């Protein structure tokens, strides 16, 4: 499946999404403009989101859309119309599209002009899940967050029964991280944030919108004294994520 522009989608009642007729008309005009481009070529990508799928759906779509609403493109937030279009087209395209990667990865690309396209590809697990590799991925995601406002992957750790993310105190967390935060709350696990990876201790893992919960498979100095109970807590987060994906 390539970009969704030009695709014929089922009709739904848009009135339920908007508080007044003016907003609804603006949204309808926006969608008409999106669908009008028959031959669509993206300009330079300004934002790329990769969301894991399951059974032709994105299980955490609402979480991802909330995080998307906090992201910036060229220094500006996405419009309400774009967010509504993205959510509805993800649902419609995945349900109606002709593709084989039913448990793959959906990629949403928004270019520097504000045009958007979606595509689906096969999921490829991380080849290297060592602590060093996860730290490197989180550093790349942090660079992205400096431009867009939200990191798609976060380094985190459980130490002495406390969960810590490497993220600024006022930053919106990515969809997977919000799920982990909620799972922690159900167990009464304190959740904090630290400024740099060097401050993390205990059982290290990556919270990723594409890869879910990825425990570090090769310990480094931060994990040397990680308790079995902390590793079990990370496993609990991973299990909770997979249970959500397994729902049909």
PDB file of C-alpha atoms in Angstrom:
ATOM      1  CA  UNK A   1       0.000   0.000   0.000  1.00  0.00           C
ATOM      2  CA  UNK A   2       1.404   3.393  -0.928  1.00  0.00           C
ATOM      3  CA  UNK A   3       0.077   6.841  -0.124  1.00  0.00           C
ATOM      4  CA  UNK A   4      -3.609   7.131   0.681  1.00  0.00           C
ATOM      5  CA  UNK A   5      -4.313  10.120  -1.535  1.00  0.00           C
ATOM      6  CA  UNK A   6      -6.767   9.250  -4.288  1.00  0.00           C
ATOM      7  CA  UNK A   7      -8.077   6.152  -2.503  1.00  0.00           C
ATOM      8  CA  UNK A   8     -11.832   5.681  -2.163  1.00  0.00           C
ATOM      9  CA  UNK A   9     -12.779   5.383   1.476  1.00  0.00           C
ATOM     10  CA  UNK A  10     -16.014   4.381   3.269  1.00  0.00           C
ATOM     11  CA  UNK A  11     -18.294   7.150   4.425  1.00  0.00           C
ATOM     12  CA  UNK A  12     -18.687   7.952   8.107  1.00  0.00           C
ATOM     13  CA  UNK A  13     -20.515  10.608  10.048  1.00  0.00           C
ATOM     14  CA  UNK A  14     -17.949  13.407  10.377  1.00  0.00           C
ATOM     15  CA  UNK A  15     -20.416  15.494  12.379  1.00  0.00           C
ATOM     16  CA  UNK A  16     -19.540  13.483  15.465  1.00  0.00           C
ATOM     17  CA  UNK A  17     -15.948  14.746  15.289  1.00  0.00           C
ATOM     18  CA  UNK A  18     -16.595  18.496  15.265  1.00  0.00           C
ATOM     19  CA  UNK A  19     -18.246  20.936  17.594  1.00  0.00           C
ATOM     20  CA  UNK A  20     -19.695  23.200  14.898  1.00  0.00           C
ATOM     21  CA  UNK A  21     -20.579  23.253  11.208  1.00  0.00           C
ATOM     22  CA  UNK A  22     -17.759  25.663  10.317  1.00  0.00           C
ATOM     23  CA  UNK A  23     -15.082  23.292  11.620  1.00  0.00           C
ATOM     24  CA  UNK A  24     -16.696  20.405   9.796  1.00  0.00           C
ATOM     25  CA  UNK A  25     -16.785  22.317   6.486  1.00  0.00           C
ATOM     26  CA  UNK A  26     -13.124  23.259   6.888  1.00  0.00           C
ATOM     27  CA  UNK A  27     -12.254  19.629   7.478  1.00  0.00           C
ATOM     28  CA  UNK A  28     -14.241  18.474   4.455  1.00  0.00           C
ATOM     29  CA  UNK A  29     -12.440  21.044   2.298  1.00  0.00           C
ATOM     30  CA  UNK A  30      -9.114  19.823   3.678  1.00  0.00           C
ATOM     31  CA  UNK A  31      -9.948  16.208   2.817  1.00  0.00           C
ATOM     32  CA  UNK A  32     -11.094  17.213  -0.665  1.00  0.00           C
ATOM     33  CA  UNK A  33      -7.758  18.921  -1.267  1.00  0.00           C
ATOM     34  CA  UNK A  34      -5.883  15.871   0.000  1.00  0.00           C
ATOM     35  CA  UNK A  35      -7.813  13.531  -2.310  1.00  0.00           C
ATOM     36  CA  UNK A  36      -7.543  15.817  -5.341  1.00  0.00           C
ATOM     37  CA  UNK A  37      -3.872  15.125  -6.060  1.00  0.00           C
ATOM     38  CA  UNK A  38      -3.772  12.116  -8.396  1.00  0.00           C
ATOM     39  CA  UNK A  39      -0.005  11.968  -8.882  1.00  0.00           C
ATOM     40  CA  UNK A  40       1.489  12.662  -5.506  1.00  0.00           C
ATOM     41  CA  UNK A  41       5.192  13.063  -4.767  1.00  0.00           C
ATOM     42  CA  UNK A  42       6.417  13.921  -1.306  1.00  0.00           C
ATOM     43  CA  UNK A  43       8.886  16.720  -0.820  1.00  0.00           C
ATOM     44  CA  UNK A  44      11.623  16.465   1.799  1.00  0.00           C
ATOM     45  CA  UNK A  45      10.233  14.563   4.827  1.00  0.00           C
ATOM     46  CA  UNK A  46       9.860  16.683   7.941  1.00  0.00           C
ATOM     47  CA  UNK A  47       8.320  14.003  10.146  1.00  0.00           C
ATOM     48  CA  UNK A  48       8.300  10.200   9.912  1.00  0.00           C
ATOM     49  CA  UNK A  49       6.272   8.066  12.333  1.00  0.00           C
ATOM     50  CA  UNK A  50       6.579   4.271  12.453  1.00  0.00           C
ATOM     51  CA  UNK A  51       3.773   2.488  14.294  1.00  0.00           C
ATOM     52  CA  UNK A  52       3.585  -1.258  14.846  1.00  0.00           C
ATOM     53  CA  UNK A  53       0.514  -3.035  13.531  1.00  0.00           C
ATOM     54  CA  UNK A  54      -1.434  -6.134  14.467  1.00  0.00           C
ATOM     55  CA  UNK A  55      -4.112  -7.832  12.372  1.00  0.00           C
ATOM     56  CA  UNK A  56      -4.431  -4.864   9.966  1.00  0.00           C
ATOM     57  CA  UNK A  57      -4.797  -2.380  12.814  1.00  0.00           C
ATOM     58  CA  UNK A  58      -2.610  -0.069  14.875  1.00  0.00           C
ATOM     59  CA  UNK A  59      -3.518  -1.147  18.435  1.00  0.00           C
ATOM     60  CA  UNK A  60      -2.291   2.048  20.069  1.00  0.00           C
ATOM     61  CA  UNK A  61      -3.578   4.422  17.395  1.00  0.00           C
ATOM     62  CA  UNK A  62      -5.242   6.830  19.841  1.00  0.00           C
ATOM     63  CA  UNK A  63      -2.025   7.069  21.869  1.00  0.00           C
ATOM     64  CA  UNK A  64      -0.011   7.688  18.711  1.00  0.00           C
ATOM     65  CA  UNK A  65      -2.409  10.368  17.501  1.00  0.00           C
ATOM     66  CA  UNK A  66      -2.221  12.150  20.863  1.00  0.00           C
ATOM     67  CA  UNK A  67       1.566  12.166  20.606  1.00  0.00           C
ATOM     68  CA  UNK A  68       1.318  13.270  16.970  1.00  0.00           C
ATOM     69  CA  UNK A  69      -0.741  16.263  18.091  1.00  0.00           C
ATOM     70  CA  UNK A  70       2.269  17.410  20.157  1.00  0.00           C
ATOM     71  CA  UNK A  71       4.767  17.044  17.310  1.00  0.00           C
ATOM     72  CA  UNK A  72       5.995  19.946  15.202  1.00  0.00           C
ATOM     73  CA  UNK A  73       6.577  20.222  11.455  1.00  0.00           C
ATOM     74  CA  UNK A  74       8.765  23.147  10.434  1.00  0.00           C
ATOM     75  CA  UNK A  75       8.297  24.502  13.951  1.00  0.00           C
ATOM     76  CA  UNK A  76       4.492  24.470  13.761  1.00  0.00           C
ATOM     77  CA  UNK A  77       1.974  22.029  15.286  1.00  0.00           C
ATOM     78  CA  UNK A  78      -0.148  19.911  12.983  1.00  0.00           C
ATOM     79  CA  UNK A  79      -3.626  21.202  12.302  1.00  0.00           C
ATOM     80  CA  UNK A  80      -6.741  19.599  13.720  1.00  0.00           C
ATOM     81  CA  UNK A  81      -7.742  18.758  10.154  1.00  0.00           C
ATOM     82  CA  UNK A  82      -4.492  16.914   9.486  1.00  0.00           C
ATOM     83  CA  UNK A  83      -4.789  14.938  12.737  1.00  0.00           C
ATOM     84  CA  UNK A  84      -8.383  13.938  11.936  1.00  0.00           C
ATOM     85  CA  UNK A  85      -7.422  12.992   8.387  1.00  0.00           C
ATOM     86  CA  UNK A  86      -4.481  10.920   9.617  1.00  0.00           C
ATOM     87  CA  UNK A  87      -6.517   8.990  12.172  1.00  0.00           C
ATOM     88  CA  UNK A  88      -9.391   8.204   9.810  1.00  0.00           C
ATOM     89  CA  UNK A  89      -7.148   7.281   6.886  1.00  0.00           C
ATOM     90  CA  UNK A  90      -5.050   4.958   9.020  1.00  0.00           C
ATOM     91  CA  UNK A  91      -8.196   3.110  10.077  1.00  0.00           C
ATOM     92  CA  UNK A  92      -9.732   3.042   6.598  1.00  0.00           C
ATOM     93  CA  UNK A  93      -6.565   2.262   4.659  1.00  0.00           C
ATOM     94  CA  UNK A  94      -5.515  -0.613   6.868  1.00  0.00           C
ATOM     95  CA  UNK A  95      -8.995  -2.129   6.897  1.00  0.00           C
ATOM     96  CA  UNK A  96      -9.604  -1.788   3.157  1.00  0.00           C
ATOM     97  CA  UNK A  97      -6.093  -1.878   1.699  1.00  0.00           C
ATOM     98  CA  UNK A  98      -4.629  -4.724  -0.356  1.00  0.00           C
ATOM     99  CA  UNK A  99      -1.345  -5.651   1.330  1.00  0.00           C
ATOM    100  CA  UNK A 100       0.254  -8.671   2.986  1.00  0.00           C
ATOM    101  CA  UNK A 101       2.009  -7.183   6.027  1.00  0.00           C
ATOM    102  CA  UNK A 102      -0.995  -7.457   8.351  1.00  0.00           C
ATOM    103  CA  UNK A 103       1.303  -7.429  11.393  1.00  0.00           C
ATOM    104  CA  UNK A 104       3.833  -5.049   9.936  1.00  0.00           C
ATOM    105  CA  UNK A 105       4.673  -1.399  10.457  1.00  0.00           C
ATOM    106  CA  UNK A 106       2.664   1.588   9.283  1.00  0.00           C
ATOM    107  CA  UNK A 107       4.778   4.566   8.274  1.00  0.00           C
ATOM    108  CA  UNK A 108       3.257   8.044   8.230  1.00  0.00           C
ATOM    109  CA  UNK A 109       5.342  10.652   6.409  1.00  0.00           C
ATOM    110  CA  UNK A 110       4.632  14.391   6.483  1.00  0.00           C
ATOM    111  CA  UNK A 111       6.791  16.560   4.233  1.00  0.00           C
ATOM    112  CA  UNK A 112       8.005  20.126   4.666  1.00  0.00           C
ATOM    113  CA  UNK A 113       4.917  21.413   2.837  1.00  0.00           C
ATOM    114  CA  UNK A 114       2.494  19.650   5.162  1.00  0.00           C
ATOM    115  CA  UNK A 115       1.540  16.904   2.681  1.00  0.00           C
ATOM    116  CA  UNK A 116       1.109  13.424   4.124  1.00  0.00           C
ATOM    117  CA  UNK A 117       1.368   9.849   2.881  1.00  0.00           C
ATOM    118  CA  UNK A 118       1.099   6.435   4.487  1.00  0.00           C
ATOM    119  CA  UNK A 119       2.674   3.115   3.621  1.00  0.00           C
ATOM    120  CA  UNK A 120       2.847  -0.361   5.165  1.00  0.00           C
ATOM    121  CA  UNK A 121       5.884  -2.618   5.308  1.00  0.00           C
ATOM    122  CA  UNK A 122       7.020  -5.827   6.931  1.00  0.00           C
ATOM    123  CA  UNK A 123       8.185  -5.633  10.532  1.00  0.00           C
ATOM    124  CA  UNK A 124      11.898  -6.247  11.051  1.00  0.00           C
ATOM    125  CA  UNK A 125      13.016  -6.892  14.651  1.00  0.00           C
ATOM    126  CA  UNK A 126      16.103  -5.140  15.905  1.00  0.00           C
ATOM    127  CA  UNK A 127      19.239  -7.090  15.035  1.00  0.00           C
ATOM    128  CA  UNK A 128      21.172  -5.690  17.995  1.00  0.00           C
ATOM    129  CA  UNK A 129      19.453  -5.219  21.358  1.00  0.00           C
ATOM    130  CA  UNK A 130      22.549  -4.731  23.480  1.00  0.00           C
ATOM    131  CA  UNK A 131      22.564  -1.844  25.938  1.00  0.00           C
ATOM    132  CA  UNK A 132      25.046  -0.038  23.698  1.00  0.00           C
ATOM    133  CA  UNK A 133      22.772  -0.356  20.666  1.00  0.00           C
ATOM    134  CA  UNK A 134      19.670   0.763  22.559  1.00  0.00           C
ATOM    135  CA  UNK A 135      21.540   3.797  23.873  1.00  0.00           C
ATOM    136  CA  UNK A 136      22.546   4.687  20.311  1.00  0.00           C
ATOM    137  CA  UNK A 137      18.948   4.414  19.073  1.00  0.00           C
ATOM    138  CA  UNK A 138      17.680   6.578  21.902  1.00  0.00           C
ATOM    139  CA  UNK A 139      20.302   9.215  21.060  1.00  0.00           C
ATOM    140  CA  UNK A 140      19.034   9.342  17.467  1.00  0.00           C
ATOM    141  CA  UNK A 141      15.455   9.638  18.704  1.00  0.00           C
ATOM    142  CA  UNK A 142      16.478  12.445  21.043  1.00  0.00           C
ATOM    143  CA  UNK A 143      17.907  14.361  18.081  1.00  0.00           C
ATOM    144  CA  UNK A 144      14.563  13.929  16.329  1.00  0.00           C
ATOM    145  CA  UNK A 145      12.726  15.196  19.405  1.00  0.00           C
ATOM    146  CA  UNK A 146      14.852  18.347  19.347  1.00  0.00           C
ATOM    147  CA  UNK A 147      13.211  19.180  15.996  1.00  0.00           C
ATOM    148  CA  UNK A 148       9.736  17.672  16.314  1.00  0.00           C
ATOM    149  CA  UNK A 149       9.054  17.816  20.067  1.00  0.00           C
ATOM    150  CA  UNK A 150       8.473  14.086  20.685  1.00  0.00           C
ATOM    151  CA  UNK A 151      10.960  11.212  20.680  1.00  0.00           C
ATOM    152  CA  UNK A 152       9.632   8.064  18.949  1.00  0.00           C
ATOM    153  CA  UNK A 153      11.897   5.929  21.148  1.00  0.00           C
ATOM    154  CA  UNK A 154      12.971   6.442  24.747  1.00  0.00           C
ATOM    155  CA  UNK A 155      15.622   4.813  26.866  1.00  0.00           C
ATOM    156  CA  UNK A 156      14.266   3.735  30.237  1.00  0.00           C
ATOM    157  CA  UNK A 157      15.181   1.561  33.209  1.00  0.00           C
ATOM    158  CA  UNK A 158      13.692   0.008  36.318  1.00  0.00           C
ATOM    159  CA  UNK A 159      15.853   0.323  39.407  1.00  0.00           C
ATOM    160  CA  UNK A 160      14.818  -0.721  42.907  1.00  0.00           C
ATOM    161  CA  UNK A 161      11.206  -0.851  41.796  1.00  0.00           C
ATOM    162  CA  UNK A 162      11.186   2.630  40.243  1.00  0.00           C
ATOM    163  CA  UNK A 163      10.727   3.385  36.532  1.00  0.00           C
ATOM    164  CA  UNK A 164      12.715   6.201  34.917  1.00  0.00           C
ATOM    165  CA  UNK A 165      12.560   7.570  31.372  1.00  0.00           C
ATOM    166  CA  UNK A 166      15.242   9.690  29.728  1.00  0.00           C
ATOM    167  CA  UNK A 167      13.061  12.650  28.765  1.00  0.00           C
ATOM    168  CA  UNK A 168      12.539  16.293  29.751  1.00  0.00           C
ATOM    169  CA  UNK A 169       9.945  16.759  32.470  1.00  0.00           C
ATOM    170  CA  UNK A 170       7.580  18.706  30.193  1.00  0.00           C
ATOM    171  CA  UNK A 171       7.920  16.572  27.062  1.00  0.00           C
ATOM    172  CA  UNK A 172       5.014  14.540  25.699  1.00  0.00           C
ATOM    173  CA  UNK A 173       5.874  10.839  25.705  1.00  0.00           C
ATOM    174  CA  UNK A 174       5.507   8.662  22.629  1.00  0.00           C
ATOM    175  CA  UNK A 175       2.569   6.256  22.456  1.00  0.00           C
ATOM    176  CA  UNK A 176       4.415   3.177  23.718  1.00  0.00           C
ATOM    177  CA  UNK A 177       5.917   5.097  26.631  1.00  0.00           C
ATOM    178  CA  UNK A 178       2.461   6.268  27.733  1.00  0.00           C
ATOM    179  CA  UNK A 179       1.316   2.631  27.804  1.00  0.00           C
ATOM    180  CA  UNK A 180       4.303   1.656  29.943  1.00  0.00           C
ATOM    181  CA  UNK A 181       3.624   4.590  32.246  1.00  0.00           C
ATOM    182  CA  UNK A 182       0.017   3.420  32.658  1.00  0.00           C
ATOM    183  CA  UNK A 183       1.091  -0.178  33.305  1.00  0.00           C
ATOM    184  CA  UNK A 184       3.472   1.070  35.983  1.00  0.00           C
ATOM    185  CA  UNK A 185       0.669   2.990  37.645  1.00  0.00           C
ATOM    186  CA  UNK A 186      -1.465  -0.159  37.851  1.00  0.00           C
ATOM    187  CA  UNK A 187       1.308  -1.747  39.928  1.00  0.00           C
ATOM    188  CA  UNK A 188       1.981   1.324  42.057  1.00  0.00           C
ATOM    189  CA  UNK A 189       5.439   1.722  40.493  1.00  0.00           C
ATOM    190  CA  UNK A 190       6.829   5.253  40.835  1.00  0.00           C
ATOM    191  CA  UNK A 191       7.635   6.938  37.513  1.00  0.00           C
ATOM    192  CA  UNK A 192      10.307   9.593  37.144  1.00  0.00           C
ATOM    193  CA  UNK A 193      12.337  11.212  34.393  1.00  0.00           C
ATOM    194  CA  UNK A 194      16.060  11.850  34.122  1.00  0.00           C
ATOM    195  CA  UNK A 195      17.987  14.229  31.888  1.00  0.00           C
ATOM    196  CA  UNK A 196      20.695  11.969  30.464  1.00  0.00           C
ATOM    197  CA  UNK A 197      21.169   8.211  29.936  1.00  0.00           C
ATOM    198  CA  UNK A 198      24.111   8.141  32.345  1.00  0.00           C
ATOM    199  CA  UNK A 199      21.634   8.734  35.174  1.00  0.00           C
ATOM    200  CA  UNK A 200      19.832   5.454  34.498  1.00  0.00           C
ATOM    201  CA  UNK A 201      20.543   2.456  36.694  1.00  0.00           C
ATOM    202  CA  UNK A 202      19.070  -1.029  36.843  1.00  0.00           C
ATOM    203  CA  UNK A 203      17.276  -3.049  34.162  1.00  0.00           C
ATOM    204  CA  UNK A 204      17.612  -1.086  30.922  1.00  0.00           C
ATOM    205  CA  UNK A 205      15.111  -1.165  28.039  1.00  0.00           C
ATOM    206  CA  UNK A 206      13.905   0.791  25.027  1.00  0.00           C
ATOM    207  CA  UNK A 207      10.331   2.031  24.682  1.00  0.00           C
ATOM    208  CA  UNK A 208       9.668   2.238  20.944  1.00  0.00           C
ATOM    209  CA  UNK A 209       6.597   2.990  18.828  1.00  0.00           C
ATOM    210  CA  UNK A 210       7.970   0.595  16.206  1.00  0.00           C
ATOM    211  CA  UNK A 211       9.494  -2.150  18.357  1.00  0.00           C
ATOM    212  CA  UNK A 212       7.532  -1.976  21.603  1.00  0.00           C
ATOM    213  CA  UNK A 213       9.361  -2.847  24.825  1.00  0.00           C
ATOM    214  CA  UNK A 214      12.914  -3.987  24.078  1.00  0.00           C
ATOM    215  CA  UNK A 215      14.940  -5.187  27.099  1.00  0.00           C
ATOM    216  CA  UNK A 216      18.700  -4.867  26.789  1.00  0.00           C
ATOM    217  CA  UNK A 217      20.139  -8.329  26.154  1.00  0.00           C
ATOM    218  CA  UNK A 218      23.744  -7.473  27.004  1.00  0.00           C
ATOM    219  CA  UNK A 219      24.283  -5.607  30.239  1.00  0.00           C
ATOM    220  CA  UNK A 220      26.531  -2.592  30.617  1.00  0.00           C
ATOM    221  CA  UNK A 221      27.718  -0.820  33.757  1.00  0.00           C
ATOM    222  CA  UNK A 222      24.259   0.610  34.481  1.00  0.00           C
ATOM    223  CA  UNK A 223      22.744  -2.883  34.557  1.00  0.00           C
ATOM    224  CA  UNK A 224      25.515  -4.661  36.412  1.00  0.00           C
ATOM    225  CA  UNK A 225      23.639  -4.628  39.711  1.00  0.00           C
ATOM    226  CA  UNK A 226      20.103  -4.873  38.327  1.00  0.00           C
ATOM    227  CA  UNK A 227      17.877  -6.925  40.604  1.00  0.00           C
ATOM    228  CA  UNK A 228      15.904  -9.871  39.256  1.00  0.00           C
ATOM    229  CA  UNK A 229      12.736  -8.118  40.387  1.00  0.00           C
ATOM    230  CA  UNK A 230      13.577  -5.098  38.208  1.00  0.00           C
ATOM    231  CA  UNK A 231      14.126  -7.327  35.183  1.00  0.00           C
ATOM    232  CA  UNK A 232      10.780  -8.983  35.971  1.00  0.00           C
ATOM    233  CA  UNK A 233       9.113  -5.569  35.946  1.00  0.00           C
ATOM    234  CA  UNK A 234      10.509  -4.862  32.473  1.00  0.00           C
ATOM    235  CA  UNK A 235       9.185  -8.268  31.395  1.00  0.00           C
ATOM    236  CA  UNK A 236       5.787  -7.256  32.799  1.00  0.00           C
ATOM    237  CA  UNK A 237       5.831  -4.135  30.603  1.00  0.00           C
ATOM    238  CA  UNK A 238       6.774  -6.212  27.551  1.00  0.00           C
ATOM    239  CA  UNK A 239       4.013  -8.714  28.280  1.00  0.00           C
ATOM    240  CA  UNK A 240       1.453  -5.941  28.669  1.00  0.00           C
ATOM    241  CA  UNK A 241       2.472  -4.461  25.335  1.00  0.00           C
ATOM    242  CA  UNK A 242       2.218  -7.830  23.579  1.00  0.00           C
ATOM    243  CA  UNK A 243      -1.167  -8.547  25.149  1.00  0.00           C
ATOM    244  CA  UNK A 244      -2.465  -5.302  23.711  1.00  0.00           C
ATOM    245  CA  UNK A 245      -1.128  -6.197  20.267  1.00  0.00           C
ATOM    246  CA  UNK A 246      -2.685  -9.681  20.480  1.00  0.00           C
ATOM    247  CA  UNK A 247      -6.207  -8.369  20.950  1.00  0.00           C
ATOM    248  CA  UNK A 248      -8.484  -9.000  17.982  1.00  0.00           C
TER     249      UNK A 248
END
